Amino acid sequence: MKVLGLSFDYHDSSAALVVDGSVVAASLEERFSRLKHDANFPKQSIEFCLAKAKIDKDAIDVVAFYENPSKKFGRVLAAALASWPNSAKEFESSMSQWLGKKLWTKTRIASRLGIDPKKVITLDHHTVHAAQAFLSSGFQESAFLVVDAVGEWATTSIGRAYWKDNKPEFQFIRQSEYPNSLGLFYSAFTIFLGFEAMNSECSTMALAAFGKPQYVQKIKKVLLADGNDYKLNQNYLNFHRSLQLPFTKEFTEEFGSPFNGKYSFSSFEKKEASEEEQYYADIAASVQVIFEEAVINLAKEALKKSESKNLVYAGGGALNCVANEKIRKISELEKFYIPNEPGDGGSAVGAALLVSARSGLCSGTRDVYTGDEVEPLTFIDQIETKELKKFRKKGLTSDSPLSYSSKTLSDKDLYVEVAKACFEGKVVGWVQDKAEIGPRALGNRSILFRADRRDLALKVSKAIKDRALFRPYALVMNQNAANQILEESDSCELFEWMQLAIPVKEKMINEVSSGVHIDRTTRPQIAKQKSKIDKLLQEYEKMSGLGCLVNTSFNESGLPIVNSAEEALMQFARTDLDVLVVGNQVIVKEFRC
Amino acid sequence: MQFLERLKVNLMTRFAWKKPGPRLAETLVKFEATEEDSSWHLLQGLKQEKDCQKKAKLFQQVLEEFRHAEEFQFLYKEIFAKKLKSLKEERQELFRKTEVWKLYAFCRIGEESAAKRFAHIIEADCEPRMKRVLKRIVADEEGHIEEADVLLDVLPIHEVTAELRRIRLKRFKESWMRMGRHLTGIIGKSLLLGFYFGIGWAFSKTANARFISNRKNLKKEGRELVYESPRIVF
């Protein structure tokens, strides 16, 4: 049975193909279109999935869409009308989109794919999230928790998932509905802090570490506790009027205007922040504390009511690695699982797995490297390097001409050569095999550098990624290094997929300072044994004594993670990356005098 | 057509592109998207092209177009003191994988049209900072036209001419379609607003009531009532 899962029209469009219960291919559309968080129809991801499985679109048995558009339309319409007569602009813009396009999703899919509309089904958004977590967890039964901005109406769901007659069952115990949304609450404050919602929530989390949670009580007036549940105080935040600027007059009177500027906090050097900046950092810290409290309570409730000791967690809220670590510490919890891409980008996989599993086919796959495969660069020697100087990113133009040298090495030499480059303080772009599906680079589309050199972290932030200095980097390490660096470690996927913020041992902080946040935690990736990145770390360990490097996603600010070797070469040419490794091909940049 | 284009540019410059304002912001966002889209299409061509020399040339053009998009981003930031938010429109398929040369034909026409339009805007005396950036870009675009000609030179002339004609016709049709969509958009917008102000009030209470009981608690009378996820019907 061949099931194509799709998600689009909101953010992070994606496609996934499940054949007889196994994920054959899955990718976010942004990796092909180079439009970050691309929400358009995932045409190229679909083509990629079909090509990977070597099948034609006619061979697809079912196309599963990740949400129910007519239910969602009901919510959007109700929200637009609820603020009548003050929401004319929102009504006009949302209705023209919905009536012109989004409401006819089934027909659109069928017509774009050229298939029978009967093959297209739509699913409940939170069921898809629960399925995406449970079906790849390998658990026999589990409590589930879904926290996101909003699906059709649901914003938070808790329930129990289990197998019955070889088919999965999802029992919803409690749901919160729009506008009472933890995700929207977090996103609203993300906007208030001067960042972009549905894109920069990670910046709120990073900024929180620089503040003190002294406004918790004040912010609790915005998110009102109601037992284990919560309600959003619409006197402060009104999403009916605008999802992008939901602040009411009461909100701005209480908290001030949204931040408009650049934070001077830095994870890598001592910098004084202004009083104003400190205020916003304190707000971030308070919001983070409230979010953590809420999800911990929800997780506890899910465990208690489902009478389970296992928990699977999905939705955009599950990308908050600081809160995830707090959930992991719940004493009642025995096994905890979060899929590699718990947000909407992963829901194409969830939708396809759900339909397949309902037909009795599910292999419980946990492969995260389901994306496009990289091919070597054949034209390096033909590039007129002297011409490339003018395309360097603004502010990086060098007077010296550039030259590239390229060589292809054996496996063994490759690891030695790259480990040596890292050890010598070079910043390496590392592109191997298939791309990861999620938002994090897990060693196949990564930028790697020494973990004990803060100057390199600064270089990467300023001259390679163009990223705010208060955002920390993460570490990739082998098991030996994990034992030495982390306060605790495990071999489960949570540690393999960078889903937790783990405290670093005091004595090791200087050794790995460029991958440690101001709160002395890191978001570790413990490399899977015998993977390419693990082999590289083994070689690096021989030179440095510690098998640990900084690992950050291979992209520039505002762009998605690179997919192909050509895109990696673009970033290499434009920025201060020193070495680019594509498969076994090593390209080195040289500045001649 | 040239006359109409020039007239449009003159009017736009007089009323919108002379000094910073929302129309100028909108234009810069569109220009940025066009250059970025152009870079992306060339990147697709580069991936499909087999000849290493051509690949290297294309790579340079990809970077150049990307740089142009960045120039508009910087200009936007300079004029409006905030970050340009890119348009994220769906990418179109301009060529089949086996016919990369059709992309070069498309680029030939696209670059020519962009260069002409930018030259008209410069002539019409637009916002000085915009003028400075456009001047730089026009020079590059002219180089791209020559490069596209070289890439197309190896193909039979009648095939290239036919393709160029086809693309011109397609672009012409698209510009009319765009205008049509714009007009229907205005009509649709008016209808929606008419509905909103005419009878929207009658539904606003019902809509508000939906948000009052906005918590679905599936627990009833102390007994756990489970809500089964919907069955899938094939």
PDB file of C-alpha atoms in Angstrom, chain A residues 144-375:
ATOM      1  CA  PHE A 144       0.256  11.399  24.220  1.00  0.00           C
ATOM      2  CA  LEU A 145       0.552  15.140  24.446  1.00  0.00           C
ATOM      3  CA  VAL A 146       0.125  17.542  21.534  1.00  0.00           C
ATOM      4  CA  VAL A 147       0.919  21.225  21.989  1.00  0.00           C
ATOM      5  CA  ASP A 148       0.920  23.583  19.030  1.00  0.00           C
ATOM      6  CA  ALA A 149      -0.409  26.982  17.946  1.00  0.00           C
ATOM      7  CA  VAL A 150      -3.694  25.780  16.522  1.00  0.00           C
ATOM      8  CA  GLY A 151      -5.005  22.977  14.331  1.00  0.00           C
ATOM      9  CA  GLU A 152      -8.620  23.109  13.239  1.00  0.00           C
ATOM     10  CA  TRP A 153      -9.844  24.197  16.688  1.00  0.00           C
ATOM     11  CA  ALA A 154      -7.658  22.149  18.998  1.00  0.00           C
ATOM     12  CA  THR A 155      -4.566  23.755  20.470  1.00  0.00           C
ATOM     13  CA  THR A 156      -3.619  21.175  23.084  1.00  0.00           C
ATOM     14  CA  SER A 157      -4.593  17.524  23.287  1.00  0.00           C
ATOM     15  CA  ILE A 158      -3.887  14.827  25.798  1.00  0.00           C
ATOM     16  CA  GLY A 159      -4.885  11.225  25.413  1.00  0.00           C
ATOM     17  CA  ARG A 160      -3.892   7.612  25.192  1.00  0.00           C
ATOM     18  CA  ALA A 161      -2.610   5.697  22.193  1.00  0.00           C
ATOM     19  CA  TYR A 162      -2.411   1.932  21.944  1.00  0.00           C
ATOM     20  CA  TRP A 163      -2.549  -0.946  19.509  1.00  0.00           C
ATOM     21  CA  LYS A 164      -5.678  -3.024  19.099  1.00  0.00           C
ATOM     22  CA  ASP A 165      -5.899  -5.869  16.587  1.00  0.00           C
ATOM     23  CA  ASN A 166      -2.663  -4.648  15.036  1.00  0.00           C
ATOM     24  CA  LYS A 167      -4.162  -1.202  14.430  1.00  0.00           C
ATOM     25  CA  PRO A 168      -3.500   2.012  16.353  1.00  0.00           C
ATOM     26  CA  GLU A 169      -6.184   3.667  18.470  1.00  0.00           C
ATOM     27  CA  PHE A 170      -6.066   7.257  19.699  1.00  0.00           C
ATOM     28  CA  GLN A 171      -8.307   8.183  22.600  1.00  0.00           C
ATOM     29  CA  PHE A 172      -8.507  11.887  23.297  1.00  0.00           C
ATOM     30  CA  ILE A 173      -9.024  12.596  26.977  1.00  0.00           C
ATOM     31  CA  ARG A 174      -9.038  16.381  26.897  1.00  0.00           C
ATOM     32  CA  GLN A 175      -8.534  19.132  24.384  1.00  0.00           C
ATOM     33  CA  SER A 176      -8.167  22.888  24.659  1.00  0.00           C
ATOM     34  CA  GLU A 177      -9.449  24.922  21.808  1.00  0.00           C
ATOM     35  CA  TYR A 178      -8.629  28.145  20.050  1.00  0.00           C
ATOM     36  CA  PRO A 179      -7.945  30.846  21.207  1.00  0.00           C
ATOM     37  CA  ASN A 180      -6.701  29.170  24.411  1.00  0.00           C
ATOM     38  CA  SER A 181      -3.400  28.163  22.951  1.00  0.00           C
ATOM     39  CA  LEU A 182      -0.062  27.693  24.648  1.00  0.00           C
ATOM     40  CA  GLY A 183       1.606  27.854  21.256  1.00  0.00           C
ATOM     41  CA  LEU A 184      -0.070  31.135  20.331  1.00  0.00           C
ATOM     42  CA  PHE A 185       0.749  32.517  23.772  1.00  0.00           C
ATOM     43  CA  TYR A 186       4.443  31.734  23.189  1.00  0.00           C
ATOM     44  CA  SER A 187       4.300  33.080  19.619  1.00  0.00           C
ATOM     45  CA  ALA A 188       2.611  36.309  20.725  1.00  0.00           C
ATOM     46  CA  PHE A 189       5.440  36.997  23.160  1.00  0.00           C
ATOM     47  CA  THR A 190       7.908  36.041  20.438  1.00  0.00           C
ATOM     48  CA  ILE A 191       6.492  38.937  18.404  1.00  0.00           C
ATOM     49  CA  PHE A 192       6.541  41.161  21.497  1.00  0.00           C
ATOM     50  CA  LEU A 193      10.251  40.412  21.921  1.00  0.00           C
ATOM     51  CA  GLY A 194      10.902  41.636  18.376  1.00  0.00           C
ATOM     52  CA  PHE A 195      11.069  38.306  16.560  1.00  0.00           C
ATOM     53  CA  GLU A 196       8.966  36.658  13.890  1.00  0.00           C
ATOM     54  CA  ALA A 197       6.206  34.275  14.986  1.00  0.00           C
ATOM     55  CA  MET A 198       6.217  30.692  13.636  1.00  0.00           C
ATOM     56  CA  ASN A 199       9.895  31.149  12.861  1.00  0.00           C
ATOM     57  CA  SER A 200      11.851  32.566  15.782  1.00  0.00           C
ATOM     58  CA  GLU A 201      10.352  30.912  18.866  1.00  0.00           C
ATOM     59  CA  CYS A 202      13.827  29.421  19.365  1.00  0.00           C
ATOM     60  CA  SER A 203      15.116  32.991  19.785  1.00  0.00           C
ATOM     61  CA  THR A 204      12.651  33.555  22.640  1.00  0.00           C
ATOM     62  CA  MET A 205      13.927  30.383  24.277  1.00  0.00           C
ATOM     63  CA  ALA A 206      17.555  31.464  23.789  1.00  0.00           C
ATOM     64  CA  LEU A 207      16.902  34.987  25.091  1.00  0.00           C
ATOM     65  CA  ALA A 208      15.166  33.589  28.175  1.00  0.00           C
ATOM     66  CA  ALA A 209      18.511  32.362  29.509  1.00  0.00           C
ATOM     67  CA  PHE A 210      19.722  35.978  29.805  1.00  0.00           C
ATOM     68  CA  GLY A 211      16.791  37.062  31.935  1.00  0.00           C
ATOM     69  CA  LYS A 212      15.289  36.457  35.344  1.00  0.00           C
ATOM     70  CA  PRO A 213      11.717  35.232  35.522  1.00  0.00           C
ATOM     71  CA  GLN A 214      10.543  38.169  37.574  1.00  0.00           C
ATOM     72  CA  TYR A 215       7.367  38.850  35.611  1.00  0.00           C
ATOM     73  CA  VAL A 216       5.786  35.430  36.004  1.00  0.00           C
ATOM     74  CA  GLN A 217       2.889  36.679  38.111  1.00  0.00           C
ATOM     75  CA  LYS A 218       2.266  39.584  35.776  1.00  0.00           C
ATOM     76  CA  ILE A 219       2.260  37.354  32.679  1.00  0.00           C
ATOM     77  CA  LYS A 220       0.009  34.846  34.420  1.00  0.00           C
ATOM     78  CA  LYS A 221      -2.697  37.456  33.978  1.00  0.00           C
ATOM     79  CA  VAL A 222      -2.368  36.799  30.239  1.00  0.00           C
ATOM     80  CA  LEU A 223      -2.418  33.017  30.527  1.00  0.00           C
ATOM     81  CA  LEU A 224      -4.917  32.182  33.243  1.00  0.00           C
ATOM     82  CA  ALA A 225      -4.557  28.854  34.989  1.00  0.00           C
ATOM     83  CA  ASP A 226      -7.723  26.777  35.237  1.00  0.00           C
ATOM     84  CA  GLY A 227      -6.786  23.605  37.087  1.00  0.00           C
ATOM     85  CA  ASN A 228      -4.416  21.827  34.737  1.00  0.00           C
ATOM     86  CA  ASP A 229      -5.911  23.729  31.884  1.00  0.00           C
ATOM     87  CA  TYR A 230      -5.322  27.345  30.925  1.00  0.00           C
ATOM     88  CA  LYS A 231      -7.217  30.155  29.284  1.00  0.00           C
ATOM     89  CA  LEU A 232      -5.858  33.003  27.277  1.00  0.00           C
ATOM     90  CA  ASN A 233      -7.046  36.336  28.602  1.00  0.00           C
ATOM     91  CA  GLN A 234      -8.502  37.990  25.538  1.00  0.00           C
ATOM     92  CA  ASN A 235      -8.354  41.371  27.212  1.00  0.00           C
ATOM     93  CA  TYR A 236      -4.615  41.165  26.583  1.00  0.00           C
ATOM     94  CA  LEU A 237      -4.235  39.106  23.441  1.00  0.00           C
ATOM     95  CA  ASN A 238      -6.787  39.083  20.684  1.00  0.00           C
ATOM     96  CA  PHE A 239      -5.923  36.718  17.868  1.00  0.00           C
ATOM     97  CA  HIS A 240      -9.289  37.258  16.181  1.00  0.00           C
ATOM     98  CA  ARG A 241      -8.096  40.639  15.036  1.00  0.00           C
ATOM     99  CA  SER A 242      -4.623  39.703  13.952  1.00  0.00           C
ATOM    100  CA  LEU A 243      -2.335  36.705  14.343  1.00  0.00           C
ATOM    101  CA  GLN A 244       0.654  38.916  13.614  1.00  0.00           C
ATOM    102  CA  LEU A 245      -0.054  41.749  16.056  1.00  0.00           C
ATOM    103  CA  PRO A 246      -2.484  40.467  18.665  1.00  0.00           C
ATOM    104  CA  PHE A 247      -1.722  42.977  21.435  1.00  0.00           C
ATOM    105  CA  THR A 248      -4.620  44.914  22.917  1.00  0.00           C
ATOM    106  CA  LYS A 249      -4.414  48.350  24.543  1.00  0.00           C
ATOM    107  CA  GLU A 250      -4.438  46.681  27.981  1.00  0.00           C
ATOM    108  CA  PHE A 251      -1.473  44.565  26.958  1.00  0.00           C
ATOM    109  CA  THR A 252       0.659  47.509  25.840  1.00  0.00           C
ATOM    110  CA  GLU A 253      -0.310  49.469  28.947  1.00  0.00           C
ATOM    111  CA  GLU A 254       0.847  46.569  31.099  1.00  0.00           C
ATOM    112  CA  PHE A 255       3.943  45.436  29.195  1.00  0.00           C
ATOM    113  CA  GLY A 256       4.905  48.298  26.892  1.00  0.00           C
ATOM    114  CA  SER A 257       5.489  48.221  23.153  1.00  0.00           C
ATOM    115  CA  PRO A 258       7.087  45.348  21.280  1.00  0.00           C
ATOM    116  CA  PHE A 259      10.892  45.456  21.204  1.00  0.00           C
ATOM    117  CA  ASN A 260      12.280  47.132  18.136  1.00  0.00           C
ATOM    118  CA  GLY A 261      16.016  46.824  17.827  1.00  0.00           C
ATOM    119  CA  LYS A 262      18.906  44.429  18.133  1.00  0.00           C
ATOM    120  CA  TYR A 263      19.829  42.644  21.352  1.00  0.00           C
ATOM    121  CA  SER A 264      23.424  43.031  22.449  1.00  0.00           C
ATOM    122  CA  PHE A 265      23.490  39.874  24.588  1.00  0.00           C
ATOM    123  CA  SER A 266      26.090  37.379  23.498  1.00  0.00           C
ATOM    124  CA  SER A 267      26.619  33.726  24.299  1.00  0.00           C
ATOM    125  CA  PHE A 268      30.284  33.991  23.380  1.00  0.00           C
ATOM    126  CA  GLU A 269      31.624  37.204  24.877  1.00  0.00           C
ATOM    127  CA  LYS A 270      30.868  39.519  27.774  1.00  0.00           C
ATOM    128  CA  LYS A 271      28.580  42.322  26.709  1.00  0.00           C
ATOM    129  CA  GLU A 272      26.593  44.841  28.664  1.00  0.00           C
ATOM    130  CA  ALA A 273      22.932  45.020  27.794  1.00  0.00           C
ATOM    131  CA  SER A 274      20.774  48.088  28.272  1.00  0.00           C
ATOM    132  CA  GLU A 275      18.029  48.209  30.882  1.00  0.00           C
ATOM    133  CA  GLU A 276      15.452  48.024  28.149  1.00  0.00           C
ATOM    134  CA  GLU A 277      17.012  44.865  26.703  1.00  0.00           C
ATOM    135  CA  GLN A 278      17.212  43.324  30.155  1.00  0.00           C
ATOM    136  CA  TYR A 279      13.490  43.980  30.635  1.00  0.00           C
ATOM    137  CA  TYR A 280      12.630  42.071  27.473  1.00  0.00           C
ATOM    138  CA  ALA A 281      15.003  39.243  28.425  1.00  0.00           C
ATOM    139  CA  ASP A 282      13.231  39.018  31.796  1.00  0.00           C
ATOM    140  CA  ILE A 283       9.914  38.830  29.976  1.00  0.00           C
ATOM    141  CA  ALA A 284      11.312  36.010  27.819  1.00  0.00           C
ATOM    142  CA  ALA A 285      12.488  34.162  30.933  1.00  0.00           C
ATOM    143  CA  SER A 286       9.067  34.544  32.548  1.00  0.00           C
ATOM    144  CA  VAL A 287       7.240  33.336  29.456  1.00  0.00           C
ATOM    145  CA  GLN A 288       9.543  30.319  29.264  1.00  0.00           C
ATOM    146  CA  VAL A 289       8.859  29.470  32.934  1.00  0.00           C
ATOM    147  CA  ILE A 290       5.088  29.676  32.403  1.00  0.00           C
ATOM    148  CA  PHE A 291       5.297  27.549  29.269  1.00  0.00           C
ATOM    149  CA  GLU A 292       7.359  24.937  31.113  1.00  0.00           C
ATOM    150  CA  GLU A 293       4.934  24.854  34.045  1.00  0.00           C
ATOM    151  CA  ALA A 294       1.993  24.397  31.692  1.00  0.00           C
ATOM    152  CA  VAL A 295       3.503  21.576  29.637  1.00  0.00           C
ATOM    153  CA  ILE A 296       4.746  19.767  32.724  1.00  0.00           C
ATOM    154  CA  ASN A 297       1.235  19.867  34.204  1.00  0.00           C
ATOM    155  CA  LEU A 298      -0.223  18.669  30.924  1.00  0.00           C
ATOM    156  CA  ALA A 299       2.301  15.849  30.658  1.00  0.00           C
ATOM    157  CA  LYS A 300       1.553  14.760  34.227  1.00  0.00           C
ATOM    158  CA  GLU A 301      -2.152  14.849  33.554  1.00  0.00           C
ATOM    159  CA  ALA A 302      -1.717  12.842  30.353  1.00  0.00           C
ATOM    160  CA  LEU A 303       0.274  10.188  32.225  1.00  0.00           C
ATOM    161  CA  LYS A 304      -2.191  10.034  35.090  1.00  0.00           C
ATOM    162  CA  LYS A 305      -5.385   9.916  33.074  1.00  0.00           C
ATOM    163  CA  SER A 306      -4.104   7.464  30.531  1.00  0.00           C
ATOM    164  CA  GLU A 307      -2.612   5.299  33.321  1.00  0.00           C
ATOM    165  CA  SER A 308       0.581   4.981  31.334  1.00  0.00           C
ATOM    166  CA  LYS A 309       4.242   5.393  32.148  1.00  0.00           C
ATOM    167  CA  ASN A 310       5.172   6.228  28.573  1.00  0.00           C
ATOM    168  CA  LEU A 311       4.692   9.572  26.903  1.00  0.00           C
ATOM    169  CA  VAL A 312       4.926  10.650  23.296  1.00  0.00           C
ATOM    170  CA  TYR A 313       4.935  14.368  22.568  1.00  0.00           C
ATOM    171  CA  ALA A 314       4.393  16.288  19.314  1.00  0.00           C
ATOM    172  CA  GLY A 315       3.329  19.648  17.897  1.00  0.00           C
ATOM    173  CA  GLY A 316       5.450  22.780  17.564  1.00  0.00           C
ATOM    174  CA  GLY A 317       5.644  23.050  21.379  1.00  0.00           C
ATOM    175  CA  ALA A 318       7.816  19.929  21.395  1.00  0.00           C
ATOM    176  CA  LEU A 319      10.618  21.910  19.741  1.00  0.00           C
ATOM    177  CA  ASN A 320      11.224  23.685  23.050  1.00  0.00           C
ATOM    178  CA  CYS A 321      14.216  21.647  24.241  1.00  0.00           C
ATOM    179  CA  VAL A 322      14.419  23.389  27.630  1.00  0.00           C
ATOM    180  CA  ALA A 323      10.832  22.411  28.470  1.00  0.00           C
ATOM    181  CA  ASN A 324      11.399  18.909  27.026  1.00  0.00           C
ATOM    182  CA  GLU A 325      14.202  18.291  29.497  1.00  0.00           C
ATOM    183  CA  LYS A 326      11.896  19.292  32.374  1.00  0.00           C
ATOM    184  CA  ILE A 327       9.241  16.857  31.142  1.00  0.00           C
ATOM    185  CA  ARG A 328      11.876  14.117  30.943  1.00  0.00           C
ATOM    186  CA  LYS A 329      12.505  14.633  34.661  1.00  0.00           C
ATOM    187  CA  ILE A 330       8.915  13.795  35.667  1.00  0.00           C
ATOM    188  CA  SER A 331       9.279  10.943  38.140  1.00  0.00           C
ATOM    189  CA  GLU A 332       6.232   9.003  36.877  1.00  0.00           C
ATOM    190  CA  LEU A 333       7.690   8.897  33.370  1.00  0.00           C
ATOM    191  CA  GLU A 334       9.553   5.808  32.223  1.00  0.00           C
ATOM    192  CA  LYS A 335       9.832   6.167  28.456  1.00  0.00           C
ATOM    193  CA  PHE A 336       9.654   9.464  26.620  1.00  0.00           C
ATOM    194  CA  TYR A 337       9.664   9.993  22.863  1.00  0.00           C
ATOM    195  CA  ILE A 338       9.521  13.049  20.587  1.00  0.00           C
ATOM    196  CA  PRO A 339       9.766  12.578  16.816  1.00  0.00           C
ATOM    197  CA  ASN A 340      12.678  14.263  15.096  1.00  0.00           C
ATOM    198  CA  GLU A 341      10.337  16.762  13.390  1.00  0.00           C
ATOM    199  CA  PRO A 342       7.453  17.149  15.857  1.00  0.00           C
ATOM    200  CA  GLY A 343       6.010  20.255  14.159  1.00  0.00           C
ATOM    201  CA  ASP A 344       3.841  20.611  11.086  1.00  0.00           C
ATOM    202  CA  GLY A 345       6.757  19.754   8.819  1.00  0.00           C
ATOM    203  CA  GLY A 346       6.628  16.223  10.184  1.00  0.00           C
ATOM    204  CA  SER A 347       2.883  15.882   9.946  1.00  0.00           C
ATOM    205  CA  ALA A 348       3.048  14.663   6.345  1.00  0.00           C
ATOM    206  CA  VAL A 349       4.884  11.638   7.767  1.00  0.00           C
ATOM    207  CA  GLY A 350       2.288  11.390  10.545  1.00  0.00           C
ATOM    208  CA  ALA A 351      -0.640  11.483   8.099  1.00  0.00           C
ATOM    209  CA  ALA A 352       0.869   8.836   5.830  1.00  0.00           C
ATOM    210  CA  LEU A 353       1.849   6.580   8.736  1.00  0.00           C
ATOM    211  CA  LEU A 354      -1.615   6.889  10.277  1.00  0.00           C
ATOM    212  CA  VAL A 355      -3.448   5.807   7.131  1.00  0.00           C
ATOM    213  CA  SER A 356      -1.000   3.001   6.561  1.00  0.00           C
ATOM    214  CA  ALA A 357      -1.182   1.786  10.160  1.00  0.00           C
ATOM    215  CA  ARG A 358      -4.976   1.849  10.095  1.00  0.00           C
ATOM    216  CA  SER A 359      -4.669  -0.650   7.258  1.00  0.00           C
ATOM    217  CA  GLY A 360      -2.486  -2.832   9.438  1.00  0.00           C
ATOM    218  CA  LEU A 361       0.850  -1.737   7.971  1.00  0.00           C
ATOM    219  CA  CYS A 362       3.376   0.049  10.147  1.00  0.00           C
ATOM    220  CA  SER A 363       7.055  -0.687  10.643  1.00  0.00           C
ATOM    221  CA  GLY A 364       7.580   1.940  13.384  1.00  0.00           C
ATOM    222  CA  THR A 365      10.442   3.482  11.446  1.00  0.00           C
ATOM    223  CA  ARG A 366      12.647   6.071  13.144  1.00  0.00           C
ATOM    224  CA  ASP A 367      14.848   7.023  10.215  1.00  0.00           C
ATOM    225  CA  VAL A 368      15.395  10.780  10.106  1.00  0.00           C
ATOM    226  CA  TYR A 369      17.597  10.826   7.014  1.00  0.00           C
ATOM    227  CA  THR A 370      14.776  10.608   4.494  1.00  0.00           C
ATOM    228  CA  GLY A 371      15.635  13.599   2.312  1.00  0.00           C
ATOM    229  CA  ASP A 372      17.472  14.179  -0.932  1.00  0.00           C
ATOM    230  CA  GLU A 373      20.851  12.548  -1.499  1.00  0.00           C
ATOM    231  CA  VAL A 374      23.892  14.643  -2.260  1.00  0.00           C
ATOM    232  CA  GLU A 375      25.938  14.276  -5.452  1.00  0.00           C
TER     233      GLU A 375
END
